[in-house]
Structure formats: C-alpha cells, structure tokens
mmCIF file of C-alpha atoms in Angstrom:
data_model
loop_
_atom_site.group_PDB
_atom_site.id
_atom_site.type_symbol
_atom_site.label_atom_id
_atom_site.label_comp_id
_atom_site.label_asym_id
_atom_site.label_seq_id
_atom_site.Cartn_x
_atom_site.Cartn_y
_atom_site.Cartn_z
ATOM 1 C CA MET W 17 -60.475 31.959 -24.180
ATOM 2 C CA ARG W 18 -58.511 32.385 -20.983
ATOM 3 C CA LEU W 19 -59.845 32.951 -17.459
ATOM 4 C CA LEU W 20 -58.062 34.385 -14.427
ATOM 5 C CA ILE W 21 -59.548 33.821 -10.954
ATOM 6 C CA VAL W 22 -58.188 36.077 -8.183
ATOM 7 C CA ASP W 23 -59.051 35.545 -4.524
ATOM 8 C CA ASP W 24 -56.928 35.575 -1.383
ATOM 9 C CA GLU W 25 -58.845 32.558 -0.046
ATOM 10 C CA PRO W 26 -57.424 29.346 -1.599
ATOM 11 C CA ILE W 27 -60.712 27.492 -1.054
ATOM 12 C CA MET W 28 -62.620 30.141 -3.033
ATOM 13 C CA ARG W 29 -60.007 30.166 -5.799
ATOM 14 C CA GLU W 30 -60.027 26.420 -6.260
ATOM 15 C CA GLY W 31 -63.779 26.189 -5.737
ATOM 16 C CA LEU W 32 -64.453 28.700 -8.492
ATOM 17 C CA LYS W 33 -62.041 26.834 -10.716
ATOM 18 C CA VAL W 34 -63.930 23.522 -10.452
ATOM 19 C CA TYR W 35 -67.464 24.734 -9.600
ATOM 20 C CA ILE W 36 -68.333 25.514 -13.223
ATOM 21 C CA ASP W 37 -67.684 23.496 -16.353
ATOM 22 C CA TRP W 38 -65.666 26.287 -17.899
ATOM 23 C CA ARG W 39 -65.034 24.352 -21.116
ATOM 24 C CA ASN W 40 -68.776 24.596 -21.880
ATOM 25 C CA CYS W 41 -68.344 28.385 -21.640
ATOM 26 C CA GLY W 42 -65.514 28.307 -24.165
ATOM 27 C CA ILE W 43 -62.756 28.675 -21.571
ATOM 28 C CA GLU W 44 -59.645 26.755 -22.611
ATOM 29 C CA SER W 45 -57.237 27.929 -19.922
ATOM 30 C CA ILE W 46 -57.729 28.829 -16.248
ATOM 31 C CA CYS W 47 -55.118 30.620 -14.146
ATOM 32 C CA THR W 48 -55.390 31.645 -10.507
ATOM 33 C CA ALA W 49 -53.720 34.222 -8.283
ATOM 34 C CA GLY W 50 -53.935 34.878 -4.552
ATOM 35 C CA ASP W 51 -53.596 38.658 -4.711
ATOM 36 C CA GLY W 52 -53.765 41.588 -7.103
ATOM 37 C CA VAL W 53 -50.010 41.974 -7.536
ATOM 38 C CA SER W 54 -49.622 38.324 -8.590
ATOM 39 C CA ALA W 55 -52.700 38.684 -10.781
ATOM 40 C CA LEU W 56 -51.118 41.561 -12.701
ATOM 41 C CA GLU W 57 -48.140 39.354 -13.523
ATOM 42 C CA VAL W 58 -50.529 36.704 -14.841
ATOM 43 C CA VAL W 59 -52.436 39.330 -16.863
ATOM 44 C CA GLN W 60 -49.201 40.467 -18.493
ATOM 45 C CA SER W 61 -48.062 36.952 -19.358
ATOM 46 C CA GLN W 62 -51.360 35.158 -20.100
ATOM 47 C CA ARG W 63 -53.638 37.988 -21.361
ATOM 48 C CA PRO W 64 -56.900 36.568 -19.939
ATOM 49 C CA ASP W 65 -60.194 37.311 -21.671
ATOM 50 C CA ILE W 66 -62.147 37.078 -18.405
ATOM 51 C CA LEU W 67 -61.131 38.118 -14.886
ATOM 52 C CA ILE W 68 -63.037 37.057 -11.777
ATOM 53 C CA THR W 69 -61.789 38.879 -8.707
ATOM 54 C CA ASP W 70 -62.560 39.333 -5.039
ATOM 55 C CA ILE W 71 -62.780 42.922 -3.763
ATOM 56 C CA ARG W 72 -60.850 42.843 -0.505
ATOM 57 C CA MET W 73 -57.396 41.316 -0.796
ATOM 58 C CA PRO W 74 -54.014 42.166 0.672
ATOM 59 C CA GLU W 75 -51.658 44.530 -1.209
ATOM 60 C CA MET W 76 -54.167 45.484 -3.914
ATOM 61 C CA THR W 77 -57.969 45.490 -3.896
ATOM 62 C CA GLY W 78 -60.010 43.946 -6.673
ATOM 63 C CA LEU W 79 -61.054 47.431 -7.769
ATOM 64 C CA GLU W 80 -57.427 48.544 -8.016
ATOM 65 C CA LEU W 81 -56.705 45.353 -9.951
ATOM 66 C CA ILE W 82 -59.500 46.071 -12.429
ATOM 67 C CA GLU W 83 -58.168 49.590 -12.891
ATOM 68 C CA GLU W 84 -54.707 48.226 -13.755
ATOM 69 C CA VAL W 85 -56.105 45.447 -15.967
ATOM 70 C CA ARG W 86 -58.053 48.073 -17.956
ATOM 71 C CA LYS W 87 -54.708 49.744 -18.789
ATOM 72 C CA LEU W 88 -53.098 46.474 -19.904
ATOM 73 C CA GLN W 89 -56.047 44.750 -21.522
ATOM 74 C CA PRO W 90 -59.051 47.030 -22.007
ATOM 75 C CA ASP W 91 -61.239 44.303 -23.527
ATOM 76 C CA CYS W 92 -60.933 41.914 -20.560
ATOM 77 C CA VAL W 93 -64.370 41.099 -19.100
ATOM 78 C CA CYS W 94 -64.171 41.655 -15.322
ATOM 79 C CA LEU W 95 -66.519 40.043 -12.798
ATOM 80 C CA ILE W 96 -66.394 40.925 -9.112
ATOM 81 C CA ILE W 97 -67.261 38.364 -6.458
ATOM 82 C CA SER W 98 -67.341 39.816 -2.971
ATOM 83 C CA GLY W 99 -68.421 38.881 0.506
ATOM 84 C CA TYR W 100 -69.606 42.463 0.922
ATOM 85 C CA ASN W 101 -73.041 43.482 -0.270
ATOM 86 C CA ASP W 102 -71.915 47.102 -0.390
ATOM 87 C CA PHE W 103 -73.529 49.351 -2.986
ATOM 88 C CA GLU W 104 -70.491 51.638 -3.110
ATOM 89 C CA TYR W 105 -68.214 48.733 -4.101
ATOM 90 C CA ALA W 106 -70.667 47.642 -6.769
ATOM 91 C CA LYS W 107 -71.071 51.206 -8.055
ATOM 92 C CA LYS W 108 -67.331 51.770 -8.206
ATOM 93 C CA GLY W 109 -66.835 48.421 -9.956
ATOM 94 C CA ILE W 110 -69.407 49.241 -12.608
ATOM 95 C CA GLU W 111 -67.873 52.708 -13.091
ATOM 96 C CA MET W 112 -64.557 50.965 -13.740
ATOM 97 C CA GLY W 113 -66.138 48.764 -16.376
ATOM 98 C CA ALA W 114 -66.829 45.622 -14.367
ATOM 99 C CA PHE W 115 -69.259 43.361 -16.193
ATOM 100 C CA GLY W 116 -70.968 42.151 -13.020
ATOM 101 C CA TYR W 117 -70.938 42.057 -9.234
ATOM 102 C CA LEU W 118 -71.827 38.876 -7.348
ATOM 103 C CA VAL W 119 -72.170 38.574 -3.582
ATOM 104 C CA LYS W 120 -70.725 35.551 -1.726
ATOM 105 C CA PRO W 121 -71.929 32.967 -1.106
ATOM 106 C CA VAL W 122 -72.718 32.612 -4.807
ATOM 107 C CA SER W 123 -75.128 29.896 -5.888
ATOM 108 C CA GLU W 124 -74.025 27.531 -8.636
ATOM 109 C CA GLU W 125 -76.785 28.800 -10.934
ATOM 110 C CA GLU W 126 -75.943 32.462 -10.318
ATOM 111 C CA LEU W 127 -72.250 31.835 -10.966
ATOM 112 C CA LYS W 128 -72.984 29.749 -14.058
ATOM 113 C CA ASN W 129 -75.280 32.450 -15.493
ATOM 114 C CA ALA W 130 -72.673 35.137 -14.837
ATOM 115 C CA ALA W 131 -69.921 32.967 -16.341
ATOM 116 C CA VAL W 132 -71.946 32.249 -19.486
ATOM 117 C CA SER W 133 -72.803 35.951 -19.869
ATOM 118 C CA ALA W 134 -69.173 36.961 -19.326
ATOM 119 C CA ALA W 135 -67.986 34.379 -21.866
ATOM 120 C CA GLN W 136 -70.538 35.617 -24.410
ATOM 121 C CA GLU W 137 -69.384 39.194 -23.831
ATOM 122 C CA ALA W 138 -65.733 38.168 -24.160
ATOM 123 C CA HIS W 139 -66.554 36.377 -27.443
ATOM 124 C CA ARG W 140 -68.361 39.500 -28.654
ATOM 125 C CA ARG W 141 -65.378 41.719 -27.782
ATOM 126 C CA ILE W 142 -62.915 39.337 -29.441
ATOM 127 C CA GLU W 143 -65.046 39.190 -32.597
ATOM 128 C CA SER W 144 -65.415 42.990 -32.640
ATOM 129 C CA HIS W 145 -61.668 43.401 -32.291
ATOM 130 C CA GLN W 146 -61.034 40.890 -35.099
ATOM 131 C CA MET W 147 -63.567 42.636 -37.344
ATOM 132 C CA LEU W 148 -61.888 45.986 -36.677
ATOM 133 C CA GLU W 149 -58.490 44.509 -37.546
ATOM 134 C CA ARG W 150 -59.871 43.032 -40.784
ATOM 135 C CA TYR W 151 -61.496 46.371 -41.643
ATOM 136 C CA GLN W 152 -58.272 48.265 -40.972
ATOM 137 C CA GLU W 153 -56.308 45.783 -43.070
ATOM 138 C CA ALA W 154 -58.832 46.012 -45.914
ATOM 139 C CA SER W 155 -58.862 49.820 -45.679
ATOM 140 C CA GLY W 156 -55.079 49.860 -45.800
ATOM 141 C CA GLN W 157 -55.078 47.603 -48.858
ATOM 142 C CA GLN W 158 -57.693 49.772 -50.518
ATOM 143 C CA GLN W 159 -55.647 52.907 -49.778
ATOM 144 C CA ARG W 160 -52.515 51.260 -51.209
ATOM 145 C CA LEU W 161 -54.442 50.435 -54.404
ATOM 146 C CA LYS W 162 -55.605 54.045 -54.715
ATOM 147 C CA ASP W 163 -52.055 55.259 -54.104
ATOM 148 C CA ARG W 164 -50.762 52.862 -56.770
ATOM 149 C CA GLU W 165 -53.349 54.147 -59.261
ATOM 150 C CA LEU W 166 -52.308 57.746 -58.567
ATOM 151 C CA LEU W 167 -48.636 56.842 -58.923
ATOM 152 C CA ASN W 168 -49.332 55.103 -62.234
ATOM 153 C CA GLU W 169 -51.164 58.223 -63.374
ATOM 154 C CA LEU W 170 -48.115 60.322 -62.480
ATOM 155 C CA LEU W 171 -45.745 57.952 -64.225
ATOM 156 C CA SER W 172 -47.845 57.920 -67.397
ATOM 157 C CA GLY W 173 -46.157 61.140 -68.471
ATOM 158 C CA GLU W 174 -49.425 62.935 -68.967
ATOM 159 C CA GLU W 175 -50.137 66.204 -67.217
ATOM 160 C CA VAL W 176 -51.849 65.544 -63.910
ATOM 161 C CA GLN W 177 -54.099 67.928 -62.029
ATOM 162 C CA MET W 178 -52.748 68.404 -58.473
ATOM 163 C CA THR W 179 -55.452 67.445 -55.969
ATOM 164 C CA PRO W 180 -55.498 67.054 -52.189
ATOM 165 C CA ALA W 181 -55.796 63.256 -52.682
ATOM 166 C CA LEU W 182 -52.697 63.249 -54.874
ATOM 167 C CA GLU W 183 -50.752 65.345 -52.347
ATOM 168 C CA ALA W 184 -51.818 63.018 -49.499
ATOM 169 C CA ALA W 185 -50.788 59.946 -51.513
ATOM 170 C CA GLY W 186 -47.440 61.567 -52.222
ATOM 171 C CA GLU W 187 -46.899 62.220 -48.525
ATOM 172 C CA ARG W 188 -47.720 58.585 -47.669
ATOM 173 C CA MET W 189 -45.190 57.420 -50.273
ATOM 174 C CA GLY W 190 -42.545 59.999 -49.336
ATOM 175 C CA ILE W 191 -42.897 61.913 -52.595
ATOM 176 C CA SER W 192 -42.683 65.689 -52.554
ATOM 177 C CA PHE W 193 -44.477 67.541 -55.332
ATOM 178 C CA HIS W 194 -43.171 70.888 -56.527
ATOM 179 C CA ARG W 195 -45.622 73.049 -58.310
ATOM 180 C CA SER W 196 -44.343 74.834 -61.364
ATOM 181 C CA ALA W 197 -45.121 78.523 -61.685
#
C-alpha cells in the first residue's frame, strides 16, 4: 500500500513520516507534499491508498484536496490532521468521506491507532475492489459461455425458438436476427 502525507509544515510532514512504523501497517511506499496542488500531482502519479492531510494549507485546503482526490481515486482512505478543533471542519471532512479527523498535537498512540484503522480500511477496500473485478470477469466468462451455447444451437441447423436471451446474445455478438413471416 502507498501513503501520501500532505502538510505545509516540513517538520509535521517528516515527523508523521517517521513517527509510526508504517511497514507494520502494510505501507510499502510513503510520499509527501507541502501543499494540495503538489499533492494532486502525487495522487495522479502514485495512486496512494491512504492520504493524511492538514486542513489549512496555501493554495488548496485539505478539504478541497480530499474533494479532488475523491474524483481521481474514490477508494483512497483520507485522514485529516488539523491544528483546529473545529466541529465544522470535522463535519465537512466526514461529509466528504474522510475516514477520521485528528487534532494536533496528536499523541503517538492516537496516530498509531488511526493509521492501523486506516490501513485496515484501505486493505478492505482493495480486497472489495479485487473481488468485484473477479466477479465481473467470472460473470463475463459465464455470459460468453451462454452466448457460445446459443450460437451452437443456432448453427446446429435445427429450428430455434426466438427468445429475449437469444436476441440479447445476438446483439452482443453483432448478429441481427430477421424473423420470417
């Protein structure tokens, strides 16, 4: 899994990077950015599974960043870390799909718990996405088998009863059926 840490304070960025043993959370790669605009470039190139962002930053707020990340990578788990214990920020973050909201200064235990929870959620989302892909692939294979069976039935030379399933299979295969009067 990949992690992106976004904060306009270099000390916070680097501190978050080394404060937690991210490898124990399943994080293989850590990127950082000093503002939301730079973070979006990293999101596009690195596709992080987890985003940890500050709220107030120059050029683009953390909330605006989350909104843009949702468009690019809807399954990214977003954590907000802010120096502002403001309910409206937290509410807006949760409405935008943020996984959590931590208030600076963050204790090591609080950050570790949030990181572990975020990593577990990211794993869950990745597994769900992979299961959906496998299901879609299996469904597609199953549909192709059904289509093949119908085509074999047509090619057998025997009279075939026209059904909605047969018409749909024909459409998928680019075959047009003409009904005889």
